[in-house]
Amino acid sequence: MSASDTSLHVTSPVPEFVAWRRHPSSELQQHTGRFESEARVLQWFEPGLIPGLLQTRAYAHAVLDAGIGALGAGGDVSAALDARLARQQRWRASETRVHFLIAEQALYTVVGDPETTRVQLETLLGRLPGTAVVQIVPRTARFLVSATNFVVYDGTRVAVETATGTLRLCDPAAISDYLTVFDLLTQDAVLGSEAEPLIRKAIAAHR
């Protein structure tokens, strides 16, 4: 294992911050993919975007292009995009269960352009892997807790995205707190036939 590999894997209860500037985006995508492939259950909260494992090629390209370009972080968008799509393929072929919890606001964030965003939202109404659960937190939901993007892996590791990098946590107390936050955010979330009208309303807004 190289020094770079070591810096991207947390084994200590002490939080570790992985700055995006220090690693090519494609490398970060690959390491995230390894975490996903090693996990059996992911609990993923997204407040402003459609989660990476559900993104279309065009939507993912726009997200990565903006992310790499905004802060001048290293990496090639095409390489990062290929790595992200490879993550999706591995997940879809695996038995890893993912509970996606998406804030309704994410449905209205224009990524790339309205058409790219609309097509992305339409995929949420299509057939998803049987291992996926997608819930939407309505904009009218009660305020119970404040949270940014985070993913819990098997209840043993948490990745929290900030504006400049990823905070990786393995401390049991911190993980317990994030599981509590996820449960709170789920309380007013809807899925299936209840989520569909929210998605369709957002699709119409991007026409």
mmCIF file of C-alpha atoms in Angstrom:
data_model
loop_
_atom_site.group_PDB
_atom_site.id
_atom_site.type_symbol
_atom_site.label_atom_id
_atom_site.label_comp_id
_atom_site.label_asym_id
_atom_site.label_seq_id
_atom_site.Cartn_x
_atom_site.Cartn_y
_atom_site.Cartn_z
ATOM 1 C CA MET A 1 0.000 0.000 0.000
ATOM 2 C CA SER A 2 1.375 3.371 -0.997
ATOM 3 C CA ALA A 3 1.535 6.436 1.226
ATOM 4 C CA SER A 4 -1.355 7.842 -0.782
ATOM 5 C CA ASP A 5 -3.450 4.736 -0.080
ATOM 6 C CA THR A 6 -2.705 5.029 3.623
ATOM 7 C CA SER A 7 -3.763 8.674 3.731
ATOM 8 C CA LEU A 8 -7.134 7.810 2.269
ATOM 9 C CA HIS A 9 -7.977 4.958 4.635
ATOM 10 C CA VAL A 10 -9.013 5.647 8.211
ATOM 11 C CA THR A 11 -8.281 3.030 10.851
ATOM 12 C CA SER A 12 -7.963 5.338 13.850
ATOM 13 C CA PRO A 13 -10.849 6.730 15.935
ATOM 14 C CA VAL A 14 -9.251 10.139 15.358
ATOM 15 C CA PRO A 15 -11.048 11.968 12.507
ATOM 16 C CA GLU A 16 -9.053 12.349 9.306
ATOM 17 C CA PHE A 17 -9.565 15.096 6.750
ATOM 18 C CA VAL A 18 -8.793 14.253 3.132
ATOM 19 C CA ALA A 19 -8.276 17.496 1.191
ATOM 20 C CA TRP A 20 -9.367 17.274 -2.426
ATOM 21 C CA ARG A 21 -6.511 19.498 -3.597
ATOM 22 C CA ARG A 22 -3.972 16.874 -2.533
ATOM 23 C CA HIS A 23 -5.435 14.009 -4.560
ATOM 24 C CA PRO A 24 -6.605 13.686 -8.179
ATOM 25 C CA SER A 25 -10.386 13.449 -8.312
ATOM 26 C CA SER A 26 -10.217 10.109 -10.134
ATOM 27 C CA GLU A 27 -8.129 8.692 -7.279
ATOM 28 C CA LEU A 28 -10.678 9.900 -4.733
ATOM 29 C CA GLN A 29 -13.460 8.285 -6.755
ATOM 30 C CA GLN A 30 -11.586 4.982 -6.786
ATOM 31 C CA HIS A 31 -11.054 4.997 -3.036
ATOM 32 C CA THR A 32 -14.676 5.847 -2.406
ATOM 33 C CA GLY A 33 -15.579 2.933 -4.642
ATOM 34 C CA ARG A 34 -13.476 0.627 -2.491
ATOM 35 C CA PHE A 35 -15.307 1.724 0.643
ATOM 36 C CA GLU A 36 -18.607 1.075 -1.122
ATOM 37 C CA SER A 37 -17.594 -2.353 -2.397
ATOM 38 C CA GLU A 38 -16.456 -3.408 1.075
ATOM 39 C CA ALA A 39 -19.738 -2.371 2.689
ATOM 40 C CA ARG A 40 -22.979 -4.334 2.818
ATOM 41 C CA VAL A 41 -25.206 -1.392 3.806
ATOM 42 C CA LEU A 42 -24.850 2.323 3.030
ATOM 43 C CA GLN A 43 -26.993 5.085 4.507
ATOM 44 C CA TRP A 44 -26.556 8.163 2.328
ATOM 45 C CA PHE A 45 -27.957 11.651 2.945
ATOM 46 C CA GLU A 46 -27.775 14.334 0.253
ATOM 47 C CA PRO A 47 -29.168 17.838 0.867
ATOM 48 C CA GLY A 48 -28.411 19.523 -2.462
ATOM 49 C CA LEU A 49 -27.592 17.012 -5.229
ATOM 50 C CA ILE A 50 -28.623 13.611 -6.529
ATOM 51 C CA PRO A 51 -26.213 11.052 -4.954
ATOM 52 C CA GLY A 52 -23.243 9.972 -7.043
ATOM 53 C CA LEU A 53 -24.341 6.343 -7.397
ATOM 54 C CA LEU A 54 -27.591 7.491 -9.020
ATOM 55 C CA GLN A 55 -26.185 10.159 -11.334
ATOM 56 C CA THR A 56 -26.486 10.043 -15.111
ATOM 57 C CA ARG A 57 -23.322 10.535 -17.143
ATOM 58 C CA ALA A 58 -24.228 14.119 -18.096
ATOM 59 C CA TYR A 59 -25.241 15.066 -14.563
ATOM 60 C CA ALA A 60 -22.108 13.486 -13.066
ATOM 61 C CA HIS A 61 -19.919 15.265 -15.625
ATOM 62 C CA ALA A 62 -21.445 18.622 -14.676
ATOM 63 C CA VAL A 63 -20.995 17.931 -10.954
ATOM 64 C CA LEU A 64 -17.359 16.898 -11.344
ATOM 65 C CA ASP A 65 -16.568 19.722 -13.749
ATOM 66 C CA ALA A 66 -17.922 22.270 -11.281
ATOM 67 C CA GLY A 67 -16.233 20.627 -8.303
ATOM 68 C CA ILE A 68 -12.814 20.357 -9.930
ATOM 69 C CA GLY A 69 -12.997 23.783 -11.534
ATOM 70 C CA ALA A 70 -14.339 25.876 -8.661
ATOM 71 C CA LEU A 71 -11.383 25.431 -6.321
ATOM 72 C CA GLY A 72 -8.718 24.565 -8.840
ATOM 73 C CA ALA A 73 -8.452 21.056 -7.405
ATOM 74 C CA GLY A 74 -6.264 18.581 -9.249
ATOM 75 C CA GLY A 75 -7.512 15.938 -11.613
ATOM 76 C CA ASP A 76 -9.008 15.348 -15.009
ATOM 77 C CA VAL A 77 -12.790 15.502 -15.319
ATOM 78 C CA SER A 78 -12.934 12.658 -17.853
ATOM 79 C CA ALA A 79 -10.876 10.342 -15.651
ATOM 80 C CA ALA A 80 -12.955 11.236 -12.604
ATOM 81 C CA LEU A 81 -16.153 10.638 -14.571
ATOM 82 C CA ASP A 82 -14.986 7.206 -15.715
ATOM 83 C CA ALA A 83 -14.133 6.317 -12.113
ATOM 84 C CA ARG A 84 -17.534 7.484 -10.859
ATOM 85 C CA LEU A 85 -19.409 5.500 -13.506
ATOM 86 C CA ALA A 86 -17.285 2.464 -12.654
ATOM 87 C CA ARG A 87 -18.432 2.863 -9.043
ATOM 88 C CA GLN A 88 -22.012 2.741 -10.229
ATOM 89 C CA GLN A 89 -21.449 -0.396 -12.273
ATOM 90 C CA ARG A 90 -19.799 -2.197 -9.359
ATOM 91 C CA TRP A 91 -22.637 -1.256 -7.030
ATOM 92 C CA ARG A 92 -25.349 -2.325 -9.471
ATOM 93 C CA ALA A 93 -23.637 -5.694 -9.866
ATOM 94 C CA SER A 94 -23.209 -6.149 -6.121
ATOM 95 C CA GLU A 95 -25.519 -6.980 -3.225
ATOM 96 C CA THR A 96 -24.686 -3.789 -1.338
ATOM 97 C CA ARG A 97 -27.895 -2.192 -0.090
ATOM 98 C CA VAL A 98 -28.087 1.589 -0.203
ATOM 99 C CA HIS A 99 -30.667 3.745 1.546
ATOM 100 C CA PHE A 100 -30.632 7.089 -0.261
ATOM 101 C CA LEU A 101 -32.171 9.983 1.644
ATOM 102 C CA ILE A 102 -32.470 13.050 -0.592
ATOM 103 C CA ALA A 103 -33.702 16.484 0.424
ATOM 104 C CA GLU A 104 -36.375 17.788 -1.940
ATOM 105 C CA GLN A 105 -34.212 20.853 -2.571
ATOM 106 C CA ALA A 106 -31.777 18.583 -4.440
ATOM 107 C CA LEU A 107 -34.481 18.028 -7.049
ATOM 108 C CA TYR A 108 -34.475 21.743 -7.841
ATOM 109 C CA THR A 109 -30.711 22.333 -7.964
ATOM 110 C CA VAL A 110 -29.866 23.010 -11.615
ATOM 111 C CA VAL A 111 -26.816 20.927 -12.469
ATOM 112 C CA GLY A 112 -25.310 21.631 -15.876
ATOM 113 C CA ASP A 113 -28.536 22.920 -17.407
ATOM 114 C CA PRO A 114 -32.286 22.330 -16.938
ATOM 115 C CA GLU A 115 -32.385 19.489 -19.489
ATOM 116 C CA THR A 116 -29.534 17.616 -17.802
ATOM 117 C CA THR A 117 -31.281 18.028 -14.471
ATOM 118 C CA ARG A 118 -34.677 16.972 -15.840
ATOM 119 C CA VAL A 119 -33.282 13.808 -17.435
ATOM 120 C CA GLN A 120 -31.535 13.016 -14.177
ATOM 121 C CA LEU A 121 -34.767 13.315 -12.218
ATOM 122 C CA GLU A 122 -36.612 11.145 -14.719
ATOM 123 C CA THR A 123 -34.203 8.297 -13.962
ATOM 124 C CA LEU A 124 -35.415 8.358 -10.356
ATOM 125 C CA LEU A 125 -38.834 7.332 -11.651
ATOM 126 C CA GLY A 126 -37.361 4.477 -13.662
ATOM 127 C CA ARG A 127 -36.245 1.067 -12.549
ATOM 128 C CA LEU A 128 -33.594 1.194 -9.868
ATOM 129 C CA PRO A 129 -31.586 -1.735 -8.469
ATOM 130 C CA GLY A 130 -33.528 -3.849 -5.994
ATOM 131 C CA THR A 131 -30.833 -3.013 -3.457
ATOM 132 C CA ALA A 132 -31.745 0.686 -3.529
ATOM 133 C CA VAL A 133 -34.240 2.559 -1.381
ATOM 134 C CA VAL A 134 -34.838 6.195 -2.341
ATOM 135 C CA GLN A 135 -36.623 8.508 0.066
ATOM 136 C CA ILE A 136 -37.280 12.220 -0.358
ATOM 137 C CA VAL A 137 -37.309 14.637 2.573
ATOM 138 C CA PRO A 138 -40.052 17.161 1.673
ATOM 139 C CA ARG A 139 -39.277 20.853 1.832
ATOM 140 C CA THR A 140 -42.196 21.124 4.259
ATOM 141 C CA ALA A 141 -40.672 18.592 6.671
ATOM 142 C CA ARG A 142 -40.209 19.592 10.281
ATOM 143 C CA PHE A 143 -36.792 20.849 11.296
ATOM 144 C CA LEU A 144 -35.356 18.184 13.567
ATOM 145 C CA VAL A 145 -31.631 18.395 12.930
ATOM 146 C CA SER A 146 -29.116 20.177 10.692
ATOM 147 C CA ALA A 147 -26.915 18.069 8.425
ATOM 148 C CA THR A 148 -24.618 18.270 5.425
ATOM 149 C CA ASN A 149 -23.894 15.429 2.991
ATOM 150 C CA PHE A 150 -22.784 12.221 4.717
ATOM 151 C CA VAL A 151 -22.580 8.480 4.110
ATOM 152 C CA VAL A 152 -22.528 5.785 6.798
ATOM 153 C CA TYR A 153 -20.812 2.529 5.816
ATOM 154 C CA ASP A 154 -22.065 -0.545 7.708
ATOM 155 C CA GLY A 155 -22.459 1.560 10.835
ATOM 156 C CA THR A 156 -18.673 1.478 11.253
ATOM 157 C CA ARG A 157 -17.436 4.423 9.179
ATOM 158 C CA VAL A 158 -18.800 7.823 8.170
ATOM 159 C CA ALA A 159 -17.699 10.104 5.336
ATOM 160 C CA VAL A 160 -18.775 13.746 5.548
ATOM 161 C CA GLU A 161 -18.201 16.055 2.588
ATOM 162 C CA THR A 162 -17.192 19.657 3.212
ATOM 163 C CA ALA A 163 -16.503 22.441 0.730
ATOM 164 C CA THR A 164 -12.851 21.425 0.365
ATOM 165 C CA GLY A 165 -12.589 17.750 1.217
ATOM 166 C CA THR A 166 -13.940 14.723 3.040
ATOM 167 C CA LEU A 167 -13.931 14.127 6.777
ATOM 168 C CA ARG A 168 -13.654 10.432 7.588
ATOM 169 C CA LEU A 169 -14.810 9.210 10.992
ATOM 170 C CA CYS A 170 -14.442 5.826 12.672
ATOM 171 C CA ASP A 171 -15.157 6.860 16.271
ATOM 172 C CA PRO A 172 -18.136 4.817 17.587
ATOM 173 C CA ALA A 173 -19.654 7.827 19.364
ATOM 174 C CA ALA A 174 -19.555 9.968 16.219
ATOM 175 C CA ILE A 175 -20.988 7.146 14.118
ATOM 176 C CA SER A 176 -23.800 6.678 16.621
ATOM 177 C CA ASP A 177 -24.597 10.395 16.353
ATOM 178 C CA TYR A 178 -24.750 10.234 12.563
ATOM 179 C CA LEU A 179 -27.021 7.203 12.689
ATOM 180 C CA THR A 180 -29.304 9.182 14.986
ATOM 181 C CA VAL A 181 -29.259 12.102 12.546
ATOM 182 C CA PHE A 182 -30.131 9.765 9.667
ATOM 183 C CA ASP A 183 -33.063 8.316 11.617
ATOM 184 C CA LEU A 184 -34.336 11.802 12.452
ATOM 185 C CA LEU A 185 -34.134 12.930 8.829
ATOM 186 C CA THR A 186 -35.999 9.784 7.766
ATOM 187 C CA GLN A 187 -38.970 10.470 10.029
ATOM 188 C CA ASP A 188 -40.783 12.768 7.580
ATOM 189 C CA ALA A 189 -39.275 11.330 4.392
ATOM 190 C CA VAL A 190 -41.477 9.726 1.735
ATOM 191 C CA LEU A 191 -40.878 7.048 -0.890
ATOM 192 C CA GLY A 192 -42.618 5.232 -3.693
ATOM 193 C CA SER A 193 -46.029 6.612 -4.618
ATOM 194 C CA GLU A 194 -45.642 9.408 -2.066
ATOM 195 C CA ALA A 195 -42.282 10.541 -3.426
ATOM 196 C CA GLU A 196 -43.295 10.366 -7.090
ATOM 197 C CA PRO A 197 -45.447 13.557 -7.088
ATOM 198 C CA LEU A 198 -42.542 15.522 -5.576
ATOM 199 C CA ILE A 199 -40.187 14.271 -8.283
ATOM 200 C CA ARG A 200 -42.672 14.948 -11.083
ATOM 201 C CA LYS A 201 -43.291 18.469 -9.797
ATOM 202 C CA ALA A 202 -39.547 19.142 -9.876
ATOM 203 C CA ILE A 203 -39.270 17.678 -13.383
ATOM 204 C CA ALA A 204 -41.944 20.110 -14.563
ATOM 205 C CA ALA A 205 -40.004 22.989 -13.047
ATOM 206 C CA HIS A 206 -37.013 22.180 -15.276
ATOM 207 C CA ARG A 207 -38.956 22.149 -18.551
#
